[in-house]
Amino acid sequence: MTISPLMPVYPRCDVRPVRGEHCHLISEDGTRYLDFAAGIAVNLLGHSHPGLIGAIQRQAATLMHVSNLYGSPQGERLAQRLVSLTFADTVFFTNSGAEAVEAAIKTARAYHQSAGSDRYELITFANAFHGRTMATISASNQDKMHKGFAPLLAGFRYVEFNDLAAAEAAIGPHTAGFLVEPIQGEGGVRPASLHFLRGLRALADRHDLMLVLDEVQTGMARTGTMYAYEQYGIEPDIMATAKGLGGGFPLGACLATERAARGMTFGSHGSTYGGNPLAMAAGQAVLDAVANEAFLADVRDKGERIRAGLEQFIGNYPDLFAGVRGMGLMIGLRMKVDPRPFMQHLRDRHQLLTVAAGDNTLRIVPPLVIGEAEIEEFFDRLSSGAADFAIGRAA
Ligand SMILES: *Cc1c(COP(=O)(O)O)cnc(C)c1O
């Protein structure tokens, strides 16, 4: 292997994809993989969706980028659609999840500071993941992301996830709000309890705090509703969305109610690329495919079928698997051992791609467009993978 000119921040594996066909990836050496990782919950429509490709091609030939110095009919149209589909009144477009969370953090602080208060602190939760910028690593308690990057940004206070009493106890004179994932993704596909998320909403209402949801991974139909908060019967004040939003094109957004966004005035924030016509076209094509009840019902149905199949399957390997959790097509297979060797085994021996996450969990986040054939292929590869993995461990 030659030395890579890429900064060595990623522990990359030997799979080197060069082409995608629907729910499969083909590597440089011609090997075909079933992709139940989907670019880490990004490629909602798989890899060769004609609607998404056509929209990007047409827009690329029409107008790619102009900057935010000019009016944006493309941005207004996509923002209007997101507003109609969600709690929000207003949208700021970004190029990534971390930037969407950054915008959400700024919006929460500015909500208070524009009204003369000096509140700035966000209460965040153990094992959260909000991105890799300075603010978003500071928002997470995970030391492995902090090492070498001191000093962190001030203004975050960590408490245990799903511990409502601890969240309430952490509220102080500087508290501006809560920042939370409805289902912790990197943290191990751990859903917030109904009691916890509804409790945070009630605390935010009582203390005039911002409830900021990070739906970067859970959003855009992944959990079987457009956004996961719908299944909790609450609405946030501010929300970050990205990953699936562009279906593979870099696109994120910070959504907010008009009230929550009261501090985000002329000149307060910006992005050179954010909301450019090419990204807007990608977002429209993804919404065209996913933002309808039939598609969402199908995601819920496929999620339930995979989940039921997994529940049955893990009974055969009580030493390996501890349980199944998640919502829709964001599924976590909890293991009794480090999930990474099993993930590698599935990848290298059975050409099945999944993602390891925290809390000993194997993350299963396929394209939302999988069909019967892909589900069957998934269980075939998983079953043979578990069988020889278990034999290998016993030997
Ligand atoms: C992936 C992710 C992010 C960061 O998104 P990037 O596009 O990598 O910056 C933030 N929050 C959550 C919950 C994520 O899953």
CSV table of C-alpha atoms and ligand atoms in Angstrom, one decimal:
chain,number,residue,atom,x,y,z
A,1,MET,CA,0.0,0.0,0.0
A,2,THR,CA,1.3,3.5,-0.9
A,3,ILE,CA,1.2,6.2,1.7
A,4,SER,CA,-2.0,8.3,1.4
A,5,PRO,CA,-1.8,12.0,1.0
A,6,LEU,CA,-5.0,12.3,3.0
A,7,MET,CA,-4.6,13.6,6.6
A,8,PRO,CA,-4.7,10.4,8.6
A,9,VAL,CA,-7.7,11.3,10.8
A,10,TYR,CA,-9.9,8.4,9.7
A,11,PRO,CA,-9.1,4.7,10.4
A,12,ARG,CA,-10.2,3.7,6.9
A,13,CYS,CA,-10.8,0.1,6.0
A,14,ASP,CA,-9.7,-1.6,2.8
A,15,VAL,CA,-13.0,-1.3,1.0
A,16,ARG,CA,-12.6,1.4,-1.7
A,17,PRO,CA,-15.9,2.1,-3.3
A,18,VAL,CA,-15.9,3.5,-6.8
A,19,ARG,CA,-19.5,3.0,-7.9
A,20,GLY,CA,-23.0,2.7,-6.4
A,21,GLU,CA,-26.0,0.8,-7.8
A,22,HIS,CA,-29.2,1.3,-5.8
A,23,CYS,CA,-28.4,-0.4,-2.4
A,24,HIS,CA,-25.0,-1.8,-3.4
A,25,LEU,CA,-21.5,-0.5,-3.5
A,26,ILE,CA,-18.9,-1.7,-5.9
A,27,SER,CA,-15.2,-1.4,-4.9
A,28,GLU,CA,-12.1,-0.7,-6.9
A,29,ASP,CA,-11.4,-4.4,-7.1
A,30,GLY,CA,-14.9,-5.2,-8.3
A,31,THR,CA,-16.3,-6.6,-5.1
A,32,ARG,CA,-20.0,-5.9,-4.5
A,33,TYR,CA,-21.3,-4.9,-1.0
A,34,LEU,CA,-24.8,-4.7,0.3
A,35,ASP,CA,-24.8,-1.2,1.8
A,36,PHE,CA,-26.8,-1.1,5.1
A,37,ALA,CA,-24.6,1.8,6.3
A,38,ALA,CA,-25.8,4.2,3.6
A,39,GLY,CA,-22.9,6.7,4.1
A,40,ILE,CA,-23.8,6.8,7.8
A,41,ALA,CA,-27.6,7.4,7.4
A,42,VAL,CA,-27.1,9.8,4.5
A,43,ASN,CA,-28.0,8.0,1.2
A,44,LEU,CA,-31.7,7.7,1.9
A,45,LEU,CA,-32.4,7.0,-1.8
A,46,GLY,CA,-29.5,4.6,-2.3
A,47,HIS,CA,-26.7,5.4,-4.8
A,48,SER,CA,-28.2,5.8,-8.2
A,49,HIS,CA,-31.6,7.4,-7.7
A,50,PRO,CA,-32.7,8.8,-11.1
A,51,GLY,CA,-34.7,11.6,-9.5
A,52,LEU,CA,-31.8,12.9,-7.4
A,53,ILE,CA,-29.3,12.5,-10.2
A,54,GLY,CA,-31.5,14.2,-12.7
A,55,ALA,CA,-32.2,17.1,-10.4
A,56,ILE,CA,-28.5,17.7,-9.7
A,57,GLN,CA,-27.6,17.4,-13.4
A,58,ARG,CA,-30.3,19.8,-14.5
A,59,GLN,CA,-29.4,22.3,-11.8
A,60,ALA,CA,-25.7,22.0,-12.4
A,61,ALA,CA,-26.3,23.0,-16.0
A,62,THR,CA,-28.6,25.9,-15.0
A,63,LEU,CA,-27.0,27.6,-12.0
A,64,MET,CA,-24.7,26.1,-9.4
A,65,HIS,CA,-23.7,28.9,-7.0
A,66,VAL,CA,-24.3,32.7,-6.7
A,67,SER,CA,-23.6,33.5,-3.0
A,68,ASN,CA,-26.1,34.9,-0.5
A,69,LEU,CA,-25.6,38.5,-1.8
A,70,TYR,CA,-28.6,37.8,-4.0
A,71,GLY,CA,-32.2,36.8,-3.7
A,72,SER,CA,-32.8,33.0,-3.5
A,73,PRO,CA,-35.9,31.7,-5.2
A,74,GLN,CA,-34.4,28.2,-4.8
A,75,GLY,CA,-33.8,28.6,-1.1
A,76,GLU,CA,-37.2,30.1,-0.5
A,77,ARG,CA,-38.9,27.1,-2.2
A,78,LEU,CA,-37.0,24.5,-0.2
A,79,ALA,CA,-37.4,26.4,3.1
A,80,GLN,CA,-41.1,26.8,2.5
A,81,ARG,CA,-41.4,23.1,2.1
A,82,LEU,CA,-39.5,22.4,5.3
A,83,VAL,CA,-41.6,24.9,7.1
A,84,SER,CA,-44.8,23.3,5.9
A,85,LEU,CA,-43.5,19.9,7.0
A,86,THR,CA,-42.3,20.8,10.5
A,87,PHE,CA,-42.8,23.0,13.6
A,88,ALA,CA,-40.6,25.7,12.1
A,89,ASP,CA,-41.2,29.1,10.7
A,90,THR,CA,-37.7,29.9,9.4
A,91,VAL,CA,-34.7,28.1,8.0
A,92,PHE,CA,-31.0,28.7,7.7
A,93,PHE,CA,-29.2,26.4,5.2
A,94,THR,CA,-25.7,24.9,5.9
A,95,ASN,CA,-23.4,22.4,4.2
A,96,SER,CA,-23.2,19.9,7.0
A,97,GLY,CA,-24.6,18.6,10.3
A,98,ALA,CA,-22.0,20.3,12.5
A,99,GLU,CA,-22.7,23.6,10.9
A,100,ALA,CA,-26.4,23.1,11.4
A,101,VAL,CA,-25.8,22.4,15.1
A,102,GLU,CA,-23.5,25.5,15.3
A,103,ALA,CA,-26.3,27.6,13.8
A,104,ALA,CA,-28.7,26.1,16.4
A,105,ILE,CA,-26.3,26.9,19.3
A,106,LYS,CA,-26.0,30.5,18.1
A,107,THR,CA,-29.7,30.8,17.6
A,108,ALA,CA,-30.4,29.6,21.2
A,109,ARG,CA,-27.8,32.0,22.7
A,110,ALA,CA,-29.1,34.9,20.6
A,111,TYR,CA,-32.7,34.2,21.6
A,112,HIS,CA,-31.7,35.2,25.1
A,113,GLN,CA,-28.9,37.7,24.4
A,114,SER,CA,-30.9,39.7,21.9
A,115,ALA,CA,-33.4,40.4,24.7
A,116,GLY,CA,-30.8,41.7,27.1
A,117,SER,CA,-30.2,38.4,29.0
A,118,ASP,CA,-26.7,37.0,29.4
A,119,ARG,CA,-27.8,33.3,29.3
A,120,TYR,CA,-25.5,31.2,27.2
A,121,GLU,CA,-25.2,27.7,28.6
A,122,LEU,CA,-26.7,24.7,26.9
A,123,ILE,CA,-27.3,21.5,28.9
A,124,THR,CA,-26.2,18.5,26.8
A,125,PHE,CA,-26.1,14.8,27.4
A,126,ALA,CA,-23.5,12.1,28.1
A,127,ASN,CA,-22.3,10.2,24.9
A,128,ALA,CA,-24.0,12.8,22.6
A,129,PHE,CA,-22.5,13.4,19.2
A,130,HIS,CA,-23.1,16.8,17.6
A,131,GLY,CA,-20.2,17.1,15.1
A,132,ARG,CA,-16.5,17.9,15.0
A,133,THR,CA,-16.2,21.7,15.1
A,134,MET,CA,-14.9,23.4,18.2
A,135,ALA,CA,-18.4,24.2,19.5
A,136,THR,CA,-19.9,20.8,18.7
A,137,ILE,CA,-17.1,18.8,20.3
A,138,SER,CA,-17.5,21.1,23.3
A,139,ALA,CA,-21.2,20.2,23.4
A,140,SER,CA,-20.2,16.5,23.9
A,141,ASN,CA,-18.7,15.0,27.0
A,142,GLN,CA,-16.7,12.5,25.0
A,143,ASP,CA,-13.0,13.0,26.0
A,144,LYS,CA,-11.7,11.1,22.9
A,145,MET,CA,-13.0,14.0,20.7
A,146,HIS,CA,-11.4,16.7,23.0
A,147,LYS,CA,-7.9,15.4,23.2
A,148,GLY,CA,-5.4,17.8,21.8
A,149,PHE,CA,-7.9,20.6,21.1
A,150,ALA,CA,-8.0,22.5,24.4
A,151,PRO,CA,-9.4,24.9,25.4
A,152,LEU,CA,-12.9,23.9,24.6
A,153,LEU,CA,-15.7,26.4,24.1
A,154,ALA,CA,-17.3,27.4,27.4
A,155,GLY,CA,-21.0,27.1,27.9
A,156,PHE,CA,-21.9,23.5,27.9
A,157,ARG,CA,-23.0,21.4,30.9
A,158,TYR,CA,-23.2,17.6,30.6
A,159,VAL,CA,-25.7,15.4,32.4
A,160,GLU,CA,-26.8,11.8,31.9
A,161,PHE,CA,-29.0,11.0,28.9
A,162,ASN,CA,-32.6,10.1,29.8
A,163,ASP,CA,-32.2,11.5,33.4
A,164,LEU,CA,-34.8,14.2,33.6
A,165,ALA,CA,-34.1,15.0,37.3
A,166,ALA,CA,-30.4,15.6,36.5
A,167,ALA,CA,-31.4,17.9,33.7
A,168,GLU,CA,-33.7,19.9,35.9
A,169,ALA,CA,-31.1,20.1,38.7
A,170,ALA,CA,-28.5,21.4,36.1
A,171,ILE,CA,-30.6,24.5,35.3
A,172,GLY,CA,-29.0,27.7,36.6
A,173,PRO,CA,-29.0,31.4,36.0
A,174,HIS,CA,-26.9,31.1,32.8
A,175,THR,CA,-28.9,28.2,31.3
A,176,ALA,CA,-30.1,29.0,27.7
A,177,GLY,CA,-31.6,25.6,26.8
A,178,PHE,CA,-31.2,21.9,26.2
A,179,LEU,CA,-29.4,20.4,23.2
A,180,VAL,CA,-30.4,16.7,22.6
A,181,GLU,CA,-30.6,14.0,20.0
A,182,PRO,CA,-34.1,12.2,20.1
A,183,ILE,CA,-32.2,9.0,19.4
A,184,GLN,CA,-28.5,9.1,20.2
A,185,GLY,CA,-26.9,7.8,16.9
A,186,GLU,CA,-23.1,7.6,17.4
A,187,GLY,CA,-23.9,6.9,21.1
A,188,GLY,CA,-25.5,3.6,20.2
A,189,VAL,CA,-29.0,4.1,18.7
A,190,ARG,CA,-30.3,4.9,22.2
A,191,PRO,CA,-33.8,6.5,22.0
A,192,ALA,CA,-34.8,9.2,24.5
A,193,SER,CA,-37.7,8.0,26.7
A,194,LEU,CA,-41.0,9.7,26.2
A,195,HIS,CA,-40.9,10.9,29.8
A,196,PHE,CA,-37.5,12.4,29.3
A,197,LEU,CA,-38.1,14.3,26.0
A,198,ARG,CA,-41.6,15.5,27.1
A,199,GLY,CA,-40.1,16.5,30.5
A,200,LEU,CA,-37.4,18.6,28.7
A,201,ARG,CA,-40.1,20.3,26.7
A,202,ALA,CA,-42.0,21.1,30.0
A,203,LEU,CA,-38.9,22.4,31.7
A,204,ALA,CA,-38.0,24.6,28.7
A,205,ASP,CA,-41.5,26.1,28.8
A,206,ARG,CA,-41.4,26.7,32.5
A,207,HIS,CA,-38.0,28.4,32.5
A,208,ASP,CA,-38.1,30.1,29.1
A,209,LEU,CA,-35.4,27.9,27.7
A,210,MET,CA,-34.8,26.7,24.2
A,211,LEU,CA,-35.3,23.1,23.4
A,212,VAL,CA,-32.8,22.4,20.6
A,213,LEU,CA,-33.1,19.0,18.9
A,214,ASP,CA,-30.2,17.5,16.9
A,215,GLU,CA,-32.1,15.5,14.3
A,216,VAL,CA,-29.1,15.4,12.0
A,217,GLN,CA,-29.2,11.6,12.0
A,218,THR,CA,-32.8,10.9,13.0
A,219,GLY,CA,-34.4,13.3,10.6
A,220,MET,CA,-35.7,13.1,7.0
A,221,ALA,CA,-37.9,10.0,7.3
A,222,ARG,CA,-35.2,7.8,8.8
A,223,THR,CA,-37.3,6.9,11.8
A,224,GLY,CA,-40.6,6.5,9.9
A,225,THR,CA,-41.8,10.1,10.4
A,226,MET,CA,-40.3,13.1,8.7
A,227,TYR,CA,-38.7,14.0,12.1
A,228,ALA,CA,-38.4,11.8,15.2
A,229,TYR,CA,-39.9,14.5,17.5
A,230,GLU,CA,-43.3,13.8,15.9
A,231,GLN,CA,-43.3,10.4,17.6
A,232,TYR,CA,-42.8,12.0,21.0
A,233,GLY,CA,-45.8,14.4,20.7
A,234,ILE,CA,-43.6,17.5,21.3
A,235,GLU,CA,-42.1,20.2,19.1
A,236,PRO,CA,-38.7,21.8,19.5
A,237,ASP,CA,-37.9,25.5,19.4
A,238,ILE,CA,-34.8,25.0,17.2
A,239,MET,CA,-33.7,21.9,15.3
A,240,ALA,CA,-30.6,20.8,13.3
A,241,THR,CA,-31.1,18.6,10.3
A,242,ALA,CA,-28.6,17.3,7.7
A,243,LYS,CA,-27.4,13.8,6.6
A,244,GLY,CA,-30.4,12.5,4.7
A,245,LEU,CA,-31.6,16.0,3.7
A,246,GLY,CA,-29.3,16.1,0.6
A,247,GLY,CA,-29.4,12.3,0.0
A,248,GLY,CA,-25.6,12.4,-0.4
A,249,PHE,CA,-25.2,16.0,-1.5
A,250,PRO,CA,-23.7,18.1,1.3
A,251,LEU,CA,-26.7,19.9,2.8
A,252,GLY,CA,-27.9,20.8,6.3
A,253,ALA,CA,-30.3,23.3,7.9
A,254,CYS,CA,-31.1,24.9,11.2
A,255,LEU,CA,-34.9,25.3,11.6
A,256,ALA,CA,-36.5,27.5,14.2
A,257,THR,CA,-39.8,29.0,15.2
A,258,GLU,CA,-40.0,32.8,14.6
A,259,ARG,CA,-39.9,33.4,18.3
A,260,ALA,CA,-36.8,31.2,18.8
A,261,ALA,CA,-35.0,33.0,15.9
A,262,ARG,CA,-35.6,36.5,17.2
A,263,GLY,CA,-31.9,37.1,17.7
A,264,MET,CA,-30.9,36.0,14.2
A,265,THR,CA,-31.0,39.3,12.5
A,266,PHE,CA,-29.2,40.9,9.5
A,267,GLY,CA,-25.5,40.2,9.6
A,268,SER,CA,-25.7,37.8,12.6
A,269,HIS,CA,-24.8,34.7,10.7
A,270,GLY,CA,-23.8,33.4,7.2
A,271,SER,CA,-22.3,30.8,5.0
A,272,THR,CA,-20.7,31.2,1.5
A,273,TYR,CA,-22.1,28.0,0.1
A,274,GLY,CA,-25.1,27.5,2.4
A,275,GLY,CA,-28.3,27.2,0.5
A,276,ASN,CA,-26.8,27.4,-3.0
A,277,PRO,CA,-29.0,26.4,-5.9
A,278,LEU,CA,-27.3,23.1,-6.5
A,279,ALA,CA,-27.9,22.0,-2.9
A,280,MET,CA,-31.4,23.2,-3.0
A,281,ALA,CA,-32.1,21.1,-6.0
A,282,ALA,CA,-30.8,18.0,-4.2
A,283,GLY,CA,-33.0,18.8,-1.2
A,284,GLN,CA,-36.1,19.1,-3.4
A,285,ALA,CA,-35.4,15.8,-5.1
A,286,VAL,CA,-35.1,14.0,-1.7
A,287,LEU,CA,-38.3,15.6,-0.4
A,288,ASP,CA,-40.1,14.7,-3.6
A,289,ALA,CA,-39.3,11.0,-2.8
A,290,VAL,CA,-39.7,10.8,1.0
A,291,ALA,CA,-42.1,13.5,2.1
A,292,ASN,CA,-45.4,11.6,1.7
A,293,GLU,CA,-47.4,9.4,3.9
A,294,ALA,CA,-47.1,6.3,1.7
A,295,PHE,CA,-43.3,6.5,1.8
A,296,LEU,CA,-43.2,7.1,5.6
A,297,ALA,CA,-45.6,4.2,6.2
A,298,ASP,CA,-43.4,2.0,4.1
A,299,VAL,CA,-40.3,3.0,6.1
A,300,ARG,CA,-42.1,2.1,9.4
A,301,ASP,CA,-43.3,-1.2,7.9
A,302,LYS,CA,-39.8,-2.2,6.7
A,303,GLY,CA,-38.3,-1.1,10.0
A,304,GLU,CA,-40.8,-3.3,11.9
A,305,ARG,CA,-40.0,-6.3,9.7
A,306,ILE,CA,-36.3,-6.0,10.0
A,307,ARG,CA,-36.7,-5.5,13.8
A,308,ALA,CA,-38.9,-8.6,14.1
A,309,GLY,CA,-36.5,-10.6,12.0
A,310,LEU,CA,-33.6,-9.5,14.2
A,311,GLU,CA,-35.4,-10.3,17.5
A,312,GLN,CA,-36.0,-13.8,16.2
A,313,PHE,CA,-32.4,-14.1,14.8
A,314,ILE,CA,-30.6,-13.0,18.0
A,315,GLY,CA,-32.3,-15.8,20.0
A,316,ASN,CA,-29.9,-18.2,18.2
A,317,TYR,CA,-26.9,-16.4,19.6
A,318,PRO,CA,-27.5,-15.5,23.2
A,319,ASP,CA,-23.8,-15.1,23.8
A,320,LEU,CA,-23.4,-12.5,21.0
A,321,PHE,CA,-26.4,-10.3,21.1
A,322,ALA,CA,-28.2,-8.5,23.8
A,323,GLY,CA,-31.2,-6.9,22.1
A,324,VAL,CA,-32.6,-4.7,19.3
A,325,ARG,CA,-33.6,-1.0,19.6
A,326,GLY,CA,-34.3,2.0,17.5
A,327,MET,CA,-37.1,3.5,15.4
A,328,GLY,CA,-38.0,3.0,11.7
A,329,LEU,CA,-34.9,2.2,9.7
A,330,MET,CA,-32.5,3.5,12.4
A,331,ILE,CA,-31.8,0.2,14.1
A,332,GLY,CA,-29.3,-0.8,16.8
A,333,LEU,CA,-28.3,-4.4,17.4
A,334,ARG,CA,-26.9,-4.4,20.9
A,335,MET,CA,-24.0,-6.9,21.4
A,336,LYS,CA,-22.5,-8.5,24.4
A,337,VAL,CA,-19.1,-8.0,22.9
A,338,ASP,CA,-17.3,-5.1,21.1
A,339,PRO,CA,-19.3,-4.8,17.9
A,340,ARG,CA,-16.3,-3.8,15.7
A,341,PRO,CA,-14.9,-7.3,15.0
A,342,PHE,CA,-18.3,-8.5,14.0
A,343,MET,CA,-18.9,-5.4,11.8
A,344,GLN,CA,-15.5,-6.1,10.1
A,345,HIS,CA,-16.3,-9.8,9.7
A,346,LEU,CA,-19.7,-9.0,8.0
A,347,ARG,CA,-17.9,-6.5,5.8
A,348,ASP,CA,-14.8,-8.5,4.8
A,349,ARG,CA,-16.2,-12.0,4.7
A,350,HIS,CA,-19.9,-11.5,3.8
A,351,GLN,CA,-19.9,-8.1,1.9
A,352,LEU,CA,-22.4,-6.6,4.2
A,353,LEU,CA,-21.8,-3.0,5.3
A,354,THR,CA,-23.0,-1.8,8.7
A,355,VAL,CA,-21.6,0.8,11.2
A,356,ALA,CA,-20.3,0.3,14.7
A,357,ALA,CA,-21.6,2.7,17.3
A,358,GLY,CA,-21.2,3.4,21.0
A,359,ASP,CA,-22.6,1.2,23.9
A,360,ASN,CA,-21.6,-2.0,22.1
A,361,THR,CA,-24.1,-1.4,19.3
A,362,LEU,CA,-24.0,-2.4,15.6
A,363,ARG,CA,-25.9,0.3,13.7
A,364,ILE,CA,-28.2,-0.8,10.8
A,365,VAL,CA,-29.1,2.3,8.7
A,366,PRO,CA,-29.9,1.1,5.2
A,367,PRO,CA,-31.1,3.3,2.3
A,368,LEU,CA,-34.8,4.0,3.0
A,369,VAL,CA,-35.6,2.6,-0.5
A,370,ILE,CA,-34.6,-1.0,0.3
A,371,GLY,CA,-37.1,-3.6,-0.9
A,372,GLU,CA,-37.9,-7.2,-0.2
A,373,ALA,CA,-34.8,-8.4,-2.1
A,374,GLU,CA,-32.4,-6.3,-0.1
A,375,ILE,CA,-34.0,-7.3,3.2
A,376,GLU,CA,-33.7,-10.9,2.3
A,377,GLU,CA,-30.1,-10.5,1.2
A,378,PHE,CA,-29.4,-8.7,4.5
A,379,PHE,CA,-30.7,-11.6,6.6
A,380,ASP,CA,-28.9,-14.2,4.4
A,381,ARG,CA,-25.5,-12.3,4.9
A,382,LEU,CA,-26.1,-11.6,8.6
A,383,SER,CA,-27.1,-15.2,9.3
A,384,SER,CA,-24.1,-16.8,7.6
A,385,GLY,CA,-21.9,-14.1,9.1
A,386,ALA,CA,-23.1,-14.8,12.7
A,387,ALA,CA,-22.8,-18.5,12.1
A,388,ASP,CA,-19.1,-18.5,11.2
A,389,PHE,CA,-18.3,-15.6,13.5
A,390,ALA,CA,-19.6,-17.7,16.4
A,391,ILE,CA,-17.6,-20.8,15.3
A,392,GLY,CA,-14.5,-18.6,15.0
A,393,ARG,CA,-15.0,-17.3,18.6
A,394,ALA,CA,-15.6,-20.8,19.9
A,395,ALA,CA,-12.4,-22.2,18.2
B,1,LIG,C1,-23.4,13.1,11.9
B,1,LIG,C2,-24.0,13.9,13.0
B,1,LIG,C3,-23.6,15.3,13.2
B,1,LIG,C4,-22.5,15.9,12.4
B,1,LIG,O1,-22.8,16.0,11.0
B,1,LIG,P1,-21.6,16.4,10.0
B,1,LIG,O2,-22.3,16.5,8.7
B,1,LIG,O3,-20.6,15.2,10.1
B,1,LIG,O4,-21.0,17.6,10.4
B,1,LIG,C5,-24.2,16.0,14.2
B,1,LIG,N1,-25.1,15.5,15.0
B,1,LIG,C6,-25.5,14.2,14.8
B,1,LIG,C7,-26.6,13.6,15.7
B,1,LIG,C8,-25.0,13.4,13.8
B,1,LIG,O5,-25.4,12.1,13.7
